[in-house]
Amino acid sequence: MSHIASSPEEALARAQAVLDRLVPLTRAGQPAQPELLDHLGAAWEEQVQALAGAGRADEAVAAADDWLRHLGDGDAAPGTLPLERWPQVARALVAKGRALSGTGDIEAALAVLAQVQQRFEHAEALPVRQWLARAGLAEVNLRAHHGATFAKVDMVRHAHRLATRFADDDWPATRTLVAQLRLRQAALLAELDDPEEALAAWEALWRDGGASPHDEVREAAADGRLAQMRLLASLERWPEALAIQRSLVERLAATEHPGSLETLALAQLDAILWWHGEEPEAPEGSTAQEQLGLACEAMQARFPLARTPRPALVDRCLSQCVCLHADLLHEQARRMREAGGAAAAQALDAQARALTERLWADYGEHPDAPTRRHALLAHCDGIRQQAAAPAEQLAAWQAVLQRIGDDPAAPLQSPLLQVWIDIAYLQHAAGLAPQALATLDAAQQRFGKDTQPAVQRPLRELACTRAHWLGQAGRFDEALALLETPDEEEAPAEEEPERWLQLMHLDTRADLWALQAPPAPGAVADGEHPPAEVGELTPAEAHCARTVAVMAERFGADDSPRIRQRLAYRLYNLAVHQRDRLHYEAARASNQQRIDLFLDDEDPEIVFRTASAGLNLGYLLMMLMGREEDALPVYDRMLERFGARTEPRLREVMAKLSASRLTCLNRLQRRGAAVSYGDAVEDLPLEQRDALWARIEQARAHHGTKQYRQAIELYDGILGAHVASAHPELRRLCLDAMVNKGFCLGRLGQAEQALAVYGEVVERYGHESNITAEKDVALALANSAVELDRLGRHDEELVVYDRIIERWRDATVADLRMRVARALQAKGITLADSDAAAAEAAYRETLERFLHAPEMTVRLPAAKAAVNLGVLLRRTGRAAEAASGCEGALAQLAHETHPDFAEQLEKLRVQIARGHREAGQRDAALAAYQALLALPPRTLGDTLLAALRREHAELGASRSWREKAGDALGRLFNPTR
């Protein structure tokens, strides 16, 4: 293992200074003290190693030759050299052999190492024999690294022979080499897939050398113990691996030897990584996360963050430990926050930030580049975790670049590039598009020549972002010039990430051409005739279609799920884009290509898109092109392929397809075509169908006049005659009649009878894959919950709400999303008196999921939930939180103009005022009450207005003469007020 290291340039300068001083004193032919020769040899060896480490292998070989010439070595036998020079000649030859291996000339390197063993084979002097052992170890390493399996087998034997040969040499360096030979022998056994022999060899090395008086021997034994522990972990023998890890850490706890410190740091980091990956089973009563936290704390206790001289590898391990510890603390904070422990979560986040800030402060300019990388990554994660205002984030990123933005070290380039990207995205989000583009251009200049894949890949991805932003600015030629165009003759790349990049460049190109298409005409209102088809594509639209065709040809059969998903999405969007611009035939062809290409694909996302494309194609043919006879086979094909699927999203598409198919059959029948609604269903003439729907409308008209019994009679007439029919149109009629009958019974106060009808609705129609049936079943369940609430059967009521929420949780149809939102809000109301925490969770889920919904009917239950939550929080002593939450909801809903929101906005203002008052926030409360009392006189009810004035007065506010005059007039005309 390497200890504290300096740069190659520093090592070369240091070595040259020693050589300049000692070379004149140790020339060949003149006597020299062994100590001087040893110092000279250490300096020359450092020079050779530094040159090799800097990639200057040929110069390293030349330096070794210079060293040999200085020693007076030639082809003469060793006996012609002074004895004191023998160890240094052997040392220089070993250094030359290593340098030659760096040039790639392995045979020459092995020849030099063999020369050492041949020339000094019979030497008995221990200083010489150490170099025989070192040459043997170098040979083992070279042959094992460059040879095949049989070479490794030979080197296992050779390492054993060498270790046995030199085992009794009472020379510290040789003892270390013997330990290293045994260490290498065990590692080769593991590489040869002989784990038990390897484990035994490492165990023996630890037994023999773990307590040696020699530091380097103990280091080699500890390295073997570390390798033994890692092999056990790879075999998933976790109890043994953990036991060895603990014993190794305990043995090395007090060491100050640099190499052993590195081994200790690696052993501690290994345990951290194990627990981070949740690989071992945690002790009983604990968790992997707890063990991870303990392991991180133990390592930081042994190696505190500090600017102290330590092996670079130790700081590298420590910095990674700190990063993982900070991630753990943030994750624990997130979970604590979800559980309602806001204060504890804040403390955990603060602890994590303190760790990463200390790491950045101490190690941001560490000499070791990987350590600087960890410090930078942790600091960047901290900036992102804080979610500060954009201006503060921008200042933080710029401070990073100011400190180490010019650092050329390879490990830092990828995270530094990400800093530039973050700056650009912040600028773009702030509406500073020109500055954002300039930042990306500067990043391209800064990192464009870096050849690392971790840098080049993001830069190529960034080209797509730059192109998008240029396109948004109308600079289409510049945008298109940034994108790669694959050679049509060239096959797609073998590596998936490269194919993904190729696809994304084509996808962005298609986007840019689509942006240049003319805008789509407005949507057609229900009942209006669709606009006439526009047959010819514009040049931009044609370019877009050709680009997508290239994508389909190159990647349609790709084995990468994300590539096929992206292509499927692009084809889907192309068809929608063409349809919306009235290119019906082009849209039909694009949809058909999309379906044909992916009909048999089983990827869940692609299945959903394919079914949706079928729905769109059917709509296009039936509603826009008037080709019902062509639409019907599309619906049949989709239902046959996907009708049995049960995934929630797909089930909804199937329901829409079923409803559209029925509409298609009805339209064909109305056109006079002979249609079949099924092999086992009765005939339903058009006149009879229209008459039945007319009776439904007649019954509904009775609702408006509250003639519910007459309406029920009409519904019962339809149900009595047709409820058992399998005809899809009659089933739709009966479902409508049954739901409306339940409503009428409820209005008549016959809750039990209404519940029975709703139960029959769910039983008969609850499993139908038809979007109309889905809406009616959801309505029946919602109405049954209302009746259960009236009867005080709240446990059953809650079951119904959960049923609605779970069944339509992922619905995209506005009507079904509204049912889920209402069910969540109503569930909260029902739970409020018995389980405040569960009620709060229901209200918060309603707000989180639906307050920002695009549909007014879906947002309204969320607005009500905001009011309900404010009341609940005040009632449970959290008045300040209630006021703050209601202020947030009011800000979100302040621009609502639909009359249904007026009452909720008023209630939110009341909760804000009362929340501030109860929290003792007098100034905020006064402002809120004054805003309320300034509303038009009849906006607030008399009772509420009086209560608000009283509460306002209790705050000690002086009332205006207008308010006093209003009170006097009120008492004059309404004495009870």
PDB file of N, CA and C in Angstrom, residues 203-254:
ATOM      1  N   GLU A 203      -5.111 -16.669   6.756  1.00  0.00           N
ATOM      2  CA  GLU A 203      -5.196 -16.930   8.198  1.00  0.00           C
ATOM      3  C   GLU A 203      -3.810 -17.258   8.767  1.00  0.00           C
ATOM      4  N   ALA A 204      -3.052 -18.078   8.046  1.00  0.00           N
ATOM      5  CA  ALA A 204      -1.709 -18.437   8.508  1.00  0.00           C
ATOM      6  C   ALA A 204      -0.790 -17.219   8.530  1.00  0.00           C
ATOM      7  N   LEU A 205      -0.910 -16.360   7.530  1.00  0.00           N
ATOM      8  CA  LEU A 205      -0.087 -15.148   7.499  1.00  0.00           C
ATOM      9  C   LEU A 205      -0.416 -14.252   8.688  1.00  0.00           C
ATOM     10  N   TRP A 206      -1.697 -14.127   9.002  1.00  0.00           N
ATOM     11  CA  TRP A 206      -2.106 -13.306  10.139  1.00  0.00           C
ATOM     12  C   TRP A 206      -1.588 -13.910  11.455  1.00  0.00           C
ATOM     13  N   ARG A 207      -1.649 -15.227  11.542  1.00  0.00           N
ATOM     14  CA  ARG A 207      -1.186 -15.909  12.754  1.00  0.00           C
ATOM     15  C   ARG A 207       0.326 -15.719  12.947  1.00  0.00           C
ATOM     16  N   ASP A 208       1.061 -15.771  11.839  1.00  0.00           N
ATOM     17  CA  ASP A 208       2.525 -15.687  11.930  1.00  0.00           C
ATOM     18  C   ASP A 208       3.030 -14.247  12.015  1.00  0.00           C
ATOM     19  N   GLY A 209       2.334 -13.332  11.339  1.00  0.00           N
ATOM     20  CA  GLY A 209       2.878 -11.979  11.224  1.00  0.00           C
ATOM     21  C   GLY A 209       2.073 -10.899  11.892  1.00  0.00           C
ATOM     22  N   GLY A 210       0.881 -11.206  12.371  1.00  0.00           N
ATOM     23  CA  GLY A 210       0.027 -10.158  12.933  1.00  0.00           C
ATOM     24  C   GLY A 210       0.610  -9.478  14.144  1.00  0.00           C
ATOM     25  N   ALA A 211       1.445 -10.192  14.875  1.00  0.00           N
ATOM     26  CA  ALA A 211       2.069  -9.606  16.076  1.00  0.00           C
ATOM     27  C   ALA A 211       3.571  -9.453  15.912  1.00  0.00           C
ATOM     28  N   SER A 212       4.082  -9.414  14.674  1.00  0.00           N
ATOM     29  CA  SER A 212       5.525  -9.286  14.430  1.00  0.00           C
ATOM     30  C   SER A 212       6.062  -7.974  15.004  1.00  0.00           C
ATOM     31  N   PRO A 213       7.323  -7.967  15.428  1.00  0.00           N
ATOM     32  CA  PRO A 213       7.918  -6.701  15.888  1.00  0.00           C
ATOM     33  C   PRO A 213       8.214  -5.740  14.738  1.00  0.00           C
ATOM     34  N   HIS A 214       8.112  -6.214  13.516  1.00  0.00           N
ATOM     35  CA  HIS A 214       8.418  -5.377  12.351  1.00  0.00           C
ATOM     36  C   HIS A 214       7.128  -4.760  11.788  1.00  0.00           C
ATOM     37  N   ASP A 215       7.104  -3.435  11.660  1.00  0.00           N
ATOM     38  CA  ASP A 215       5.906  -2.736  11.192  1.00  0.00           C
ATOM     39  C   ASP A 215       5.421  -3.238   9.834  1.00  0.00           C
ATOM     40  N   GLU A 216       6.390  -3.390   8.880  1.00  0.00           N
ATOM     41  CA  GLU A 216       5.996  -3.763   7.520  1.00  0.00           C
ATOM     42  C   GLU A 216       5.446  -5.186   7.456  1.00  0.00           C
ATOM     43  N   VAL A 217       5.957  -6.070   8.320  1.00  0.00           N
ATOM     44  CA  VAL A 217       5.426  -7.432   8.364  1.00  0.00           C
ATOM     45  C   VAL A 217       3.998  -7.404   8.901  1.00  0.00           C
ATOM     46  N   ARG A 218       3.780  -6.631   9.966  1.00  0.00           N
ATOM     47  CA  ARG A 218       2.416  -6.510  10.506  1.00  0.00           C
ATOM     48  C   ARG A 218       1.478  -5.899   9.462  1.00  0.00           C
ATOM     49  N   GLU A 219       2.024  -4.961   8.681  1.00  0.00           N
ATOM     50  CA  GLU A 219       1.198  -4.347   7.633  1.00  0.00           C
ATOM     51  C   GLU A 219       0.765  -5.386   6.599  1.00  0.00           C
ATOM     52  N   ALA A 220       1.715  -6.226   6.147  1.00  0.00           N
ATOM     53  CA  ALA A 220       1.376  -7.263   5.167  1.00  0.00           C
ATOM     54  C   ALA A 220       0.369  -8.254   5.749  1.00  0.00           C
ATOM     55  N   ALA A 221       0.535  -8.626   7.012  1.00  0.00           N
ATOM     56  CA  ALA A 221      -0.400  -9.545   7.645  1.00  0.00           C
ATOM     57  C   ALA A 221      -1.790  -8.920   7.741  1.00  0.00           C
ATOM     58  N   ALA A 222      -1.829  -7.613   8.071  1.00  0.00           N
ATOM     59  CA  ALA A 222      -3.116  -6.923   8.152  1.00  0.00           C
ATOM     60  C   ALA A 222      -3.762  -6.805   6.776  1.00  0.00           C
ATOM     61  N   ASP A 223      -2.951  -6.583   5.735  1.00  0.00           N
ATOM     62  CA  ASP A 223      -3.492  -6.556   4.379  1.00  0.00           C
ATOM     63  C   ASP A 223      -4.115  -7.903   4.018  1.00  0.00           C
ATOM     64  N   GLY A 224      -3.453  -8.995   4.459  1.00  0.00           N
ATOM     65  CA  GLY A 224      -4.016 -10.313   4.222  1.00  0.00           C
ATOM     66  C   GLY A 224      -5.321 -10.509   4.969  1.00  0.00           C
ATOM     67  N   ARG A 225      -5.369  -9.991   6.208  1.00  0.00           N
ATOM     68  CA  ARG A 225      -6.603 -10.088   6.986  1.00  0.00           C
ATOM     69  C   ARG A 225      -7.737  -9.324   6.296  1.00  0.00           C
ATOM     70  N   LEU A 226      -7.400  -8.172   5.729  1.00  0.00           N
ATOM     71  CA  LEU A 226      -8.394  -7.382   4.993  1.00  0.00           C
ATOM     72  C   LEU A 226      -8.898  -8.147   3.771  1.00  0.00           C
ATOM     73  N   ALA A 227      -7.960  -8.763   3.035  1.00  0.00           N
ATOM     74  CA  ALA A 227      -8.355  -9.544   1.857  1.00  0.00           C
ATOM     75  C   ALA A 227      -9.201 -10.748   2.267  1.00  0.00           C
ATOM     76  N   GLN A 228      -8.855 -11.377   3.386  1.00  0.00           N
ATOM     77  CA  GLN A 228      -9.625 -12.513   3.894  1.00  0.00           C
ATOM     78  C   GLN A 228     -11.057 -12.077   4.209  1.00  0.00           C
ATOM     79  N   MET A 229     -11.197 -10.953   4.851  1.00  0.00           N
ATOM     80  CA  MET A 229     -12.503 -10.404   5.204  1.00  0.00           C
ATOM     81  C   MET A 229     -13.332 -10.116   3.947  1.00  0.00           C
ATOM     82  N   ARG A 230     -12.689  -9.552   2.942  1.00  0.00           N
ATOM     83  CA  ARG A 230     -13.415  -9.208   1.711  1.00  0.00           C
ATOM     84  C   ARG A 230     -13.851 -10.453   0.946  1.00  0.00           C
ATOM     85  N   LEU A 231     -12.994 -11.480   0.942  1.00  0.00           N
ATOM     86  CA  LEU A 231     -13.378 -12.718   0.257  1.00  0.00           C
ATOM     87  C   LEU A 231     -14.582 -13.355   0.956  1.00  0.00           C
ATOM     88  N   LEU A 232     -14.580 -13.364   2.266  1.00  0.00           N
ATOM     89  CA  LEU A 232     -15.722 -13.903   3.013  1.00  0.00           C
ATOM     90  C   LEU A 232     -16.991 -13.114   2.696  1.00  0.00           C
ATOM     91  N   ALA A 233     -16.864 -11.804   2.575  1.00  0.00           N
ATOM     92  CA  ALA A 233     -18.029 -10.976   2.241  1.00  0.00           C
ATOM     93  C   ALA A 233     -18.548 -11.311   0.851  1.00  0.00           C
ATOM     94  N   SER A 234     -17.597 -11.515  -0.105  1.00  0.00           N
ATOM     95  CA  SER A 234     -18.029 -11.856  -1.466  1.00  0.00           C
ATOM     96  C   SER A 234     -18.729 -13.204  -1.511  1.00  0.00           C
ATOM     97  N   LEU A 235     -18.387 -14.079  -0.559  1.00  0.00           N
ATOM     98  CA  LEU A 235     -19.043 -15.398  -0.452  1.00  0.00           C
ATOM     99  C   LEU A 235     -20.309 -15.320   0.395  1.00  0.00           C
ATOM    100  N   GLU A 236     -20.644 -14.101   0.863  1.00  0.00           N
ATOM    101  CA  GLU A 236     -21.825 -13.854   1.713  1.00  0.00           C
ATOM    102  C   GLU A 236     -21.767 -14.641   3.021  1.00  0.00           C
ATOM    103  N   ARG A 237     -20.543 -14.849   3.504  1.00  0.00           N
ATOM    104  CA  ARG A 237     -20.358 -15.458   4.828  1.00  0.00           C
ATOM    105  C   ARG A 237     -20.189 -14.309   5.819  1.00  0.00           C
ATOM    106  N   TRP A 238     -21.318 -13.613   6.025  1.00  0.00           N
ATOM    107  CA  TRP A 238     -21.285 -12.348   6.747  1.00  0.00           C
ATOM    108  C   TRP A 238     -20.858 -12.462   8.206  1.00  0.00           C
ATOM    109  N   PRO A 239     -21.333 -13.434   8.965  1.00  0.00           N
ATOM    110  CA  PRO A 239     -20.862 -13.496  10.367  1.00  0.00           C
ATOM    111  C   PRO A 239     -19.350 -13.584  10.481  1.00  0.00           C
ATOM    112  N   GLU A 240     -18.718 -14.411   9.612  1.00  0.00           N
ATOM    113  CA  GLU A 240     -17.259 -14.535   9.648  1.00  0.00           C
ATOM    114  C   GLU A 240     -16.585 -13.239   9.201  1.00  0.00           C
ATOM    115  N   ALA A 241     -17.134 -12.633   8.126  1.00  0.00           N
ATOM    116  CA  ALA A 241     -16.537 -11.397   7.618  1.00  0.00           C
ATOM    117  C   ALA A 241     -16.605 -10.293   8.669  1.00  0.00           C
ATOM    118  N   LEU A 242     -17.759 -10.156   9.321  1.00  0.00           N
ATOM    119  CA  LEU A 242     -17.914  -9.108  10.330  1.00  0.00           C
ATOM    120  C   LEU A 242     -17.018  -9.367  11.546  1.00  0.00           C
ATOM    121  N   ALA A 243     -16.883 -10.638  11.922  1.00  0.00           N
ATOM    122  CA  ALA A 243     -16.024 -10.965  13.067  1.00  0.00           C
ATOM    123  C   ALA A 243     -14.571 -10.602  12.772  1.00  0.00           C
ATOM    124  N   ILE A 244     -14.101 -10.922  11.563  1.00  0.00           N
ATOM    125  CA  ILE A 244     -12.722 -10.597  11.198  1.00  0.00           C
ATOM    126  C   ILE A 244     -12.546  -9.087  11.098  1.00  0.00           C
ATOM    127  N   GLN A 245     -13.539  -8.396  10.547  1.00  0.00           N
ATOM    128  CA  GLN A 245     -13.450  -6.941  10.451  1.00  0.00           C
ATOM    129  C   GLN A 245     -13.311  -6.315  11.833  1.00  0.00           C
ATOM    130  N   ARG A 246     -14.120  -6.781  12.772  1.00  0.00           N
ATOM    131  CA  ARG A 246     -14.046  -6.224  14.136  1.00  0.00           C
ATOM    132  C   ARG A 246     -12.683  -6.513  14.776  1.00  0.00           C
ATOM    133  N   SER A 247     -12.184  -7.746  14.611  1.00  0.00           N
ATOM    134  CA  SER A 247     -10.904  -8.098  15.221  1.00  0.00           C
ATOM    135  C   SER A 247      -9.764  -7.302  14.596  1.00  0.00           C
ATOM    136  N   LEU A 248      -9.831  -7.057  13.287  1.00  0.00           N
ATOM    137  CA  LEU A 248      -8.784  -6.295  12.621  1.00  0.00           C
ATOM    138  C   LEU A 248      -8.781  -4.851  13.105  1.00  0.00           C
ATOM    139  N   VAL A 249      -9.985  -4.264  13.210  1.00  0.00           N
ATOM    140  CA  VAL A 249     -10.081  -2.880  13.686  1.00  0.00           C
ATOM    141  C   VAL A 249      -9.559  -2.773  15.114  1.00  0.00           C
ATOM    142  N   GLU A 250      -9.888  -3.758  15.947  1.00  0.00           N
ATOM    143  CA  GLU A 250      -9.406  -3.737  17.333  1.00  0.00           C
ATOM    144  C   GLU A 250      -7.877  -3.858  17.388  1.00  0.00           C
ATOM    145  N   ARG A 251      -7.299  -4.735  16.567  1.00  0.00           N
ATOM    146  CA  ARG A 251      -5.854  -4.936  16.582  1.00  0.00           C
ATOM    147  C   ARG A 251      -5.120  -3.670  16.127  1.00  0.00           C
ATOM    148  N   LEU A 252      -5.687  -2.954  15.161  1.00  0.00           N
ATOM    149  CA  LEU A 252      -5.010  -1.794  14.598  1.00  0.00           C
ATOM    150  C   LEU A 252      -5.443  -0.484  15.240  1.00  0.00           C
ATOM    151  N   ALA A 253      -6.244  -0.556  16.278  1.00  0.00           N
ATOM    152  CA  ALA A 253      -6.837   0.658  16.846  1.00  0.00           C
ATOM    153  C   ALA A 253      -5.808   1.693  17.246  1.00  0.00           C
ATOM    154  N   ALA A 254      -4.677   1.254  17.774  1.00  0.00           N
ATOM    155  CA  ALA A 254      -3.683   2.206  18.292  1.00  0.00           C
ATOM    156  C   ALA A 254      -2.504   2.408  17.347  1.00  0.00           C
TER     157      ALA A 254
END
